[in-house]
Coordinates of C-alpha atoms in Angstrom, one line a residue:
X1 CA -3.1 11.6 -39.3
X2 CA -3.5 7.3 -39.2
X3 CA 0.4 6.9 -38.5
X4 CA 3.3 8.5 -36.9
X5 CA 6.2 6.4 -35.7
X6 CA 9.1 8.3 -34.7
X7 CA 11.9 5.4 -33.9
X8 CA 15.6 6.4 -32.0
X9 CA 18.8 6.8 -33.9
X10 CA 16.6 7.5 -37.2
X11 CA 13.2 10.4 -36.4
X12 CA 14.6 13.7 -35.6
X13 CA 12.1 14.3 -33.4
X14 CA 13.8 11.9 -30.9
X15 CA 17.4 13.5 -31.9
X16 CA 17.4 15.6 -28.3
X17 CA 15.8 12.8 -26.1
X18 CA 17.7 9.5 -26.0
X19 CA 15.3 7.6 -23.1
X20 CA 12.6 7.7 -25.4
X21 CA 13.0 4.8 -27.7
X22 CA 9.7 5.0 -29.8
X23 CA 6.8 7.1 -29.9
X24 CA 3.8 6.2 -32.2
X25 CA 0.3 7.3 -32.9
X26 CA -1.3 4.3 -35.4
X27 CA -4.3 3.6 -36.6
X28 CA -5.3 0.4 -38.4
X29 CA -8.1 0.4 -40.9
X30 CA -7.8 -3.6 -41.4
X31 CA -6.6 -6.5 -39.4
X32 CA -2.3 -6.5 -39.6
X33 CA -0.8 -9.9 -39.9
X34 CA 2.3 -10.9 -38.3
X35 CA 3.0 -7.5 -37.1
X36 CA 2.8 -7.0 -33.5
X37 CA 4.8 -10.7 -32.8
X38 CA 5.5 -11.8 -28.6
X39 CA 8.2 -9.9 -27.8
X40 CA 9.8 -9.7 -24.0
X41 CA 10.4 -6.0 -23.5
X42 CA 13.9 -5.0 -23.0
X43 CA 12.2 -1.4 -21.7
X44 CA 8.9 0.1 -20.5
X45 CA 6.2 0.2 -22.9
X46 CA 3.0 1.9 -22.5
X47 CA 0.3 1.9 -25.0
X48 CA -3.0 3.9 -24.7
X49 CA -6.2 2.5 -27.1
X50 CA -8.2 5.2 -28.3
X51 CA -10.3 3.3 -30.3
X52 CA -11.2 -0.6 -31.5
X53 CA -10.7 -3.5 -29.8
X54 CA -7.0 -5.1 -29.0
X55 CA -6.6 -8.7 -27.7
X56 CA -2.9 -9.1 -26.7
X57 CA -1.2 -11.5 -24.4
X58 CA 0.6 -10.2 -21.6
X59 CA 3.4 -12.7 -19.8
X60 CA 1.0 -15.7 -20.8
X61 CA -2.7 -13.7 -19.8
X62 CA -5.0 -12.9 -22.5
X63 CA -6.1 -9.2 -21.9
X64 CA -8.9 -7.5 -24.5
X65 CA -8.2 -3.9 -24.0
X66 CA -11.0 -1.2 -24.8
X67 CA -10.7 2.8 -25.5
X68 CA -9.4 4.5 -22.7
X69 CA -7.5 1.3 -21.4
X70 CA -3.5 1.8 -20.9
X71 CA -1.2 -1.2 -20.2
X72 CA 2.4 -0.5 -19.0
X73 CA 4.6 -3.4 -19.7
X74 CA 8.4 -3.4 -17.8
X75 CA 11.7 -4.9 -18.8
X76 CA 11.6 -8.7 -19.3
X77 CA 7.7 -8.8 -19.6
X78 CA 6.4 -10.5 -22.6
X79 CA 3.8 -9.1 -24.8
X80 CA 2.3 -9.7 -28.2
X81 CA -0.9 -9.5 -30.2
X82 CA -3.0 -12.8 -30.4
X83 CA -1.9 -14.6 -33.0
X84 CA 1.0 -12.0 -33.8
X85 CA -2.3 -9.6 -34.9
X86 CA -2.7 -6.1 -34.4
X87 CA -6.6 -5.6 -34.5
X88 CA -8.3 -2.7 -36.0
X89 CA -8.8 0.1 -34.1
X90 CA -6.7 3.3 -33.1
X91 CA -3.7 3.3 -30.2
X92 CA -0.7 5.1 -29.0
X93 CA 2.1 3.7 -27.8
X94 CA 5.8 5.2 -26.0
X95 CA 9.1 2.8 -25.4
X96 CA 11.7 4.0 -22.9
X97 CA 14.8 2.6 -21.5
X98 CA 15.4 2.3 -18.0
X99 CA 18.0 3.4 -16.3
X100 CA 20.5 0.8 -14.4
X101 CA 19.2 -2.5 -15.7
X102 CA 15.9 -1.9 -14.6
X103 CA 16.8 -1.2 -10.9
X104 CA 16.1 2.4 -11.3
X105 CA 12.8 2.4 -14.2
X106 CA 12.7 6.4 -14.3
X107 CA 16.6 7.5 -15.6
X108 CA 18.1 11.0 -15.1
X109 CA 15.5 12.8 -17.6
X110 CA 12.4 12.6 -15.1
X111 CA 12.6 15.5 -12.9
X112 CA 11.2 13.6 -10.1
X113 CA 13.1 13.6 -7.0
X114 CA 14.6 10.1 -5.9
X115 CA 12.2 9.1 -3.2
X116 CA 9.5 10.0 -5.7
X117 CA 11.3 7.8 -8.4
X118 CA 11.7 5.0 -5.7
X119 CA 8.3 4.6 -5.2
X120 CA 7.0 4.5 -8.7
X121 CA 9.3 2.0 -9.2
X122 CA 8.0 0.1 -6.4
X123 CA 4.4 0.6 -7.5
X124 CA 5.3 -0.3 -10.9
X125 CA 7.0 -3.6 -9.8
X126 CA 4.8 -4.8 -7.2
X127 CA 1.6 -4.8 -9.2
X128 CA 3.5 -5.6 -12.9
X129 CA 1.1 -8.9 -12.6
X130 CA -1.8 -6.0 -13.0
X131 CA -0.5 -3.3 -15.2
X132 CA -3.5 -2.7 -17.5
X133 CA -5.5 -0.4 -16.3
X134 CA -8.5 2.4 -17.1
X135 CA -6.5 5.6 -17.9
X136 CA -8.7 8.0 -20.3
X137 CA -6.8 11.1 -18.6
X138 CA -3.7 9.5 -20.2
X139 CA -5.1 10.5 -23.7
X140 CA -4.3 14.0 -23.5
X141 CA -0.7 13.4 -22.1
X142 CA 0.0 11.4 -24.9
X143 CA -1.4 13.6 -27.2
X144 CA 0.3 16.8 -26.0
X145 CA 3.6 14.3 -25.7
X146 CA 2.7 14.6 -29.8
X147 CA 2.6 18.1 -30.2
X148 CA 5.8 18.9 -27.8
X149 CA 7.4 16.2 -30.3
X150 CA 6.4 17.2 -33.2
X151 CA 6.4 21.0 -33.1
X152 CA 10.0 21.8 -30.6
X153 CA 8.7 25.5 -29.7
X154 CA 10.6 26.9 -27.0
X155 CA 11.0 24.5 -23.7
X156 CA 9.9 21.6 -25.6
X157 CA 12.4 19.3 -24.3
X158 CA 11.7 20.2 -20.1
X159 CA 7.6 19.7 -21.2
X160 CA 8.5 16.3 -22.9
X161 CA 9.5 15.1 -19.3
X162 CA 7.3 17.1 -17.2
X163 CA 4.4 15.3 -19.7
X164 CA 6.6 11.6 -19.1
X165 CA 6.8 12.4 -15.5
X166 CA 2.8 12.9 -15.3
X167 CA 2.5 9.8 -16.9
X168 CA 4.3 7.9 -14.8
X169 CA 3.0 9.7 -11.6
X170 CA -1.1 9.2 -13.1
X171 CA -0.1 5.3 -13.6
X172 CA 1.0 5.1 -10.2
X173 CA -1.9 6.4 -8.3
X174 CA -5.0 4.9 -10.5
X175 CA -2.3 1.8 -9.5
X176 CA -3.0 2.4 -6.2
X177 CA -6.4 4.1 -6.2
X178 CA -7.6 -0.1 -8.4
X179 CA -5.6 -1.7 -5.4
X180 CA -8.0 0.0 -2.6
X181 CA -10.9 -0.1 -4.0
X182 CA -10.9 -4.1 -4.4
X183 CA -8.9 -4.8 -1.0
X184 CA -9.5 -3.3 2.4
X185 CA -6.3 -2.3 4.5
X186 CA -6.0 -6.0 6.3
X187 CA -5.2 -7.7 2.6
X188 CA -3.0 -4.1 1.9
X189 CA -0.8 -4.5 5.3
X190 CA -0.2 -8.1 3.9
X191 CA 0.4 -7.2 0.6
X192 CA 2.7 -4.5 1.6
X193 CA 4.5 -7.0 4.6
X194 CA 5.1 -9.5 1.5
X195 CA 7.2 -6.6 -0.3
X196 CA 8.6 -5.6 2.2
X197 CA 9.9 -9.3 3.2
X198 CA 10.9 -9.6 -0.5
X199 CA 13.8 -6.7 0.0
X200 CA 14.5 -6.3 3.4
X201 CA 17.8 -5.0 2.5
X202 CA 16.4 -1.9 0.7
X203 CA 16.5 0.9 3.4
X204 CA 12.4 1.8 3.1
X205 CA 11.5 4.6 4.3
X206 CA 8.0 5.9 5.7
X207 CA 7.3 7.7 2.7
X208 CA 7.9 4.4 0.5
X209 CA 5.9 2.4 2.8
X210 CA 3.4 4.9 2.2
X211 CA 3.0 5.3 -1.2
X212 CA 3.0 1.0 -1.7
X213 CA -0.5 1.4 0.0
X214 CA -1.4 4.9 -1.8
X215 CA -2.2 6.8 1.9
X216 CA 0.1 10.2 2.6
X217 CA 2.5 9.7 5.8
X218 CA 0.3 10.7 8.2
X219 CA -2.2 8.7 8.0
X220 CA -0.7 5.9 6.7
X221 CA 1.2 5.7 10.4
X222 CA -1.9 6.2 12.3
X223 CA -3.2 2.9 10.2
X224 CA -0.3 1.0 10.7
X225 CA -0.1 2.2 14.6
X226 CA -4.0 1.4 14.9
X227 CA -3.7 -2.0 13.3
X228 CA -0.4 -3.7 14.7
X229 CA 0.4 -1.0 17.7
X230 CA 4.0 -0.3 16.4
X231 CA 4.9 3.2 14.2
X232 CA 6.0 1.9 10.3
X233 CA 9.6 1.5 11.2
X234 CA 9.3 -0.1 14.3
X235 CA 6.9 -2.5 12.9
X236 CA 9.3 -2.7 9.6
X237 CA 12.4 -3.6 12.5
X238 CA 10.1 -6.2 14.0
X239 CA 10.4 -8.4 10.7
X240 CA 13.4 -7.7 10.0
X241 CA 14.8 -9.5 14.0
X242 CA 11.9 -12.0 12.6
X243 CA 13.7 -12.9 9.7
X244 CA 16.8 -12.9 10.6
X245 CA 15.8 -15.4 13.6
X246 CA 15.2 -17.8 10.7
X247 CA 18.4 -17.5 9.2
X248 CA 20.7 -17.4 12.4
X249 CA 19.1 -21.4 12.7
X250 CA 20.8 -21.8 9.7
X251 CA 24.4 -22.2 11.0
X252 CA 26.4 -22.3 7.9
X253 CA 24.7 -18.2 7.4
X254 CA 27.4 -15.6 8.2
X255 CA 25.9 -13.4 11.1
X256 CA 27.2 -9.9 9.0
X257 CA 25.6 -11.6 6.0
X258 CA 22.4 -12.1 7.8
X259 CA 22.7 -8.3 9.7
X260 CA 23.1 -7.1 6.0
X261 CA 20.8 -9.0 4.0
X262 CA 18.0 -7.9 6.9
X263 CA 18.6 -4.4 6.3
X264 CA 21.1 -3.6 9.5
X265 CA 23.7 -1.1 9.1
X266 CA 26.2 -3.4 10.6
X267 CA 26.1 -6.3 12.7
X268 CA 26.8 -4.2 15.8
X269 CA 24.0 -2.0 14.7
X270 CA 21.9 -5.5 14.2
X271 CA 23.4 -7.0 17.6
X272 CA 22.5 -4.2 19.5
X273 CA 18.7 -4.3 17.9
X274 CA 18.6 -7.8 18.3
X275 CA 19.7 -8.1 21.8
X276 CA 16.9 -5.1 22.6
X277 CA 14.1 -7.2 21.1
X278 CA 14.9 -10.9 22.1
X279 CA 17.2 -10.5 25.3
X280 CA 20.0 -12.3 23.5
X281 CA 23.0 -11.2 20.7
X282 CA 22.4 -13.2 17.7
X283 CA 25.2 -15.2 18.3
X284 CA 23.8 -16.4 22.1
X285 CA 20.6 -16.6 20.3
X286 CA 22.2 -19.2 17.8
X287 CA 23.8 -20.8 20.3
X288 CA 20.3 -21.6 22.7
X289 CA 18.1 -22.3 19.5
X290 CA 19.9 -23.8 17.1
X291 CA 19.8 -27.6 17.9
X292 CA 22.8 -28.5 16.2
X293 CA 24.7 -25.8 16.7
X294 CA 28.7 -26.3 17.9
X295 CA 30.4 -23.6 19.6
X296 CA 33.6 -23.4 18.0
X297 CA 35.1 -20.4 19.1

């Protein structure tokens, strides 16, 4: 078969599985025109190349993908063949919405459990500057994803996910399996403090922090003990008092606001911390440190 595009709202074969946007399998025996124009991507798009050669532009970077090479673009990414061409060769591709604006990428259909779906998404959206990647295991998925499709025998719509949910979990860790093999853990602990700064309201948990750098639990704590001498969420509370230092020099910063956007419970629960890291509540601490601060109360 050279083409199969099964679209939403019009192929049957989507009727039972409404996160799944378009499925195709294509193959071009010339050069297409004006058919594969820059689009920004309102959902997550993965193509898989088979065969040819493919130069597309990803958010403004030229990428020539080969057989075997997969490319994942998220909501709000632009992509688009050079010159609006789709080159010869043979490719498949998948669309699927996201669930809550993009905040959530994997919806309700992946069986995954949360902290599972937390991480990909983290995976996914701290390395979206570096989402092509060499998947040739991903050929199979997307052609059993085909067959499941194509065919509905019996528990066809639970293997669709399970195969969507391999997908995304295969992505993730040749994600992180390209990050380690081109940094060593000093540029990862940066990379991962730099995401962590970036969302220090998200409640992370070991197992998150874990998964950023692609190490299990265990030894991801023993790293992080080894390199900075605190355990992951002591070392995680230490920026957090860190950033929130800057802010409370800032007077016009509510102190809640700044417990809240540092990832404290409460500003008790962030006085308390802060008092048994620095010596001071955050409000003496403004008061000693900030320059111009007036005590008005």
């Amino acid at each position: 078969m050279n083409q199969l595009i099964l679209r939403q709202g019009i192929s049957k074969e989507l009727a039972h599985f409404s996160h799944i946007l378009e499925f195709a399998h294509r193959k071009n025996n010339t050069i297409q025109l004006n058919s594969f124009n820059s689009n920004v991507a309102d959902c997550i798009c993965l193509y898989y190349i088979v065969d040819g050669k493919f130069t597309w532009e990803i958010d403004s970077q030229q990428h020539t993908l080969y057989p075997g090479d997969f490319a994942v673009i998220l909501p709000g990414q632009r992509i688009g063949g050079e010159s609006g061409i789709l080159n010869i060769g043979m490719l498949f591709w998948i669309k699927i919405s996201t669930e809550d604006c993009g905040k959530l990428l994997l919806g309700k259909w992946s069986g995954l459990t949360k902290k599972e779906k937390l991480a990909i998404n983290q995976i996914l959206l701290v390395n979206k500057q570096q989402l092509v990647l060499k998947l040739k295991e991903a050929h199979l998925l997307m052609q059993n994803l085909q067959q499941e499709l194509q065919n509905e025998e019996v528990g066809f719509y639970t293997r669709v996910n399970q195969l969507l949910d391999e997908l995304f979990v295969l992505i993730s860790r040749q994600l992180i399996r390209q990050n380690n093999s081109r940094r060593d853990f000093p540029q990862t602990f940066l990379k991962l403090e730099q995401t962590l700064r970036q969302n220090l309201a998200h409640q992370w948990t070991v197992e998150e922090m874990a998964a950023l750098t692609g190490m299990g639990t265990t030894a991801f704590t023993e790293k992080v003990k080894s390199y900075s001498g605190f355990s992951p969420l002591n070392y995680l509370i230490n920026i957090r008092i860190t950033e929130a230092t800057k802010l409370l020099k800032k007077t016009e910063v509510n102190v809640t606001d700044i417990a809240l956007s540092t990832g404290f419970y409460s500003s008790q629960h962030f006085s308390t911390t802060f008092k048994k890291l620095t010596g001071y509540t955050p409000s003496e601490f403004r008061k000693n440190k900030t320059p111009d601060y007036q005590y008005t109360s």
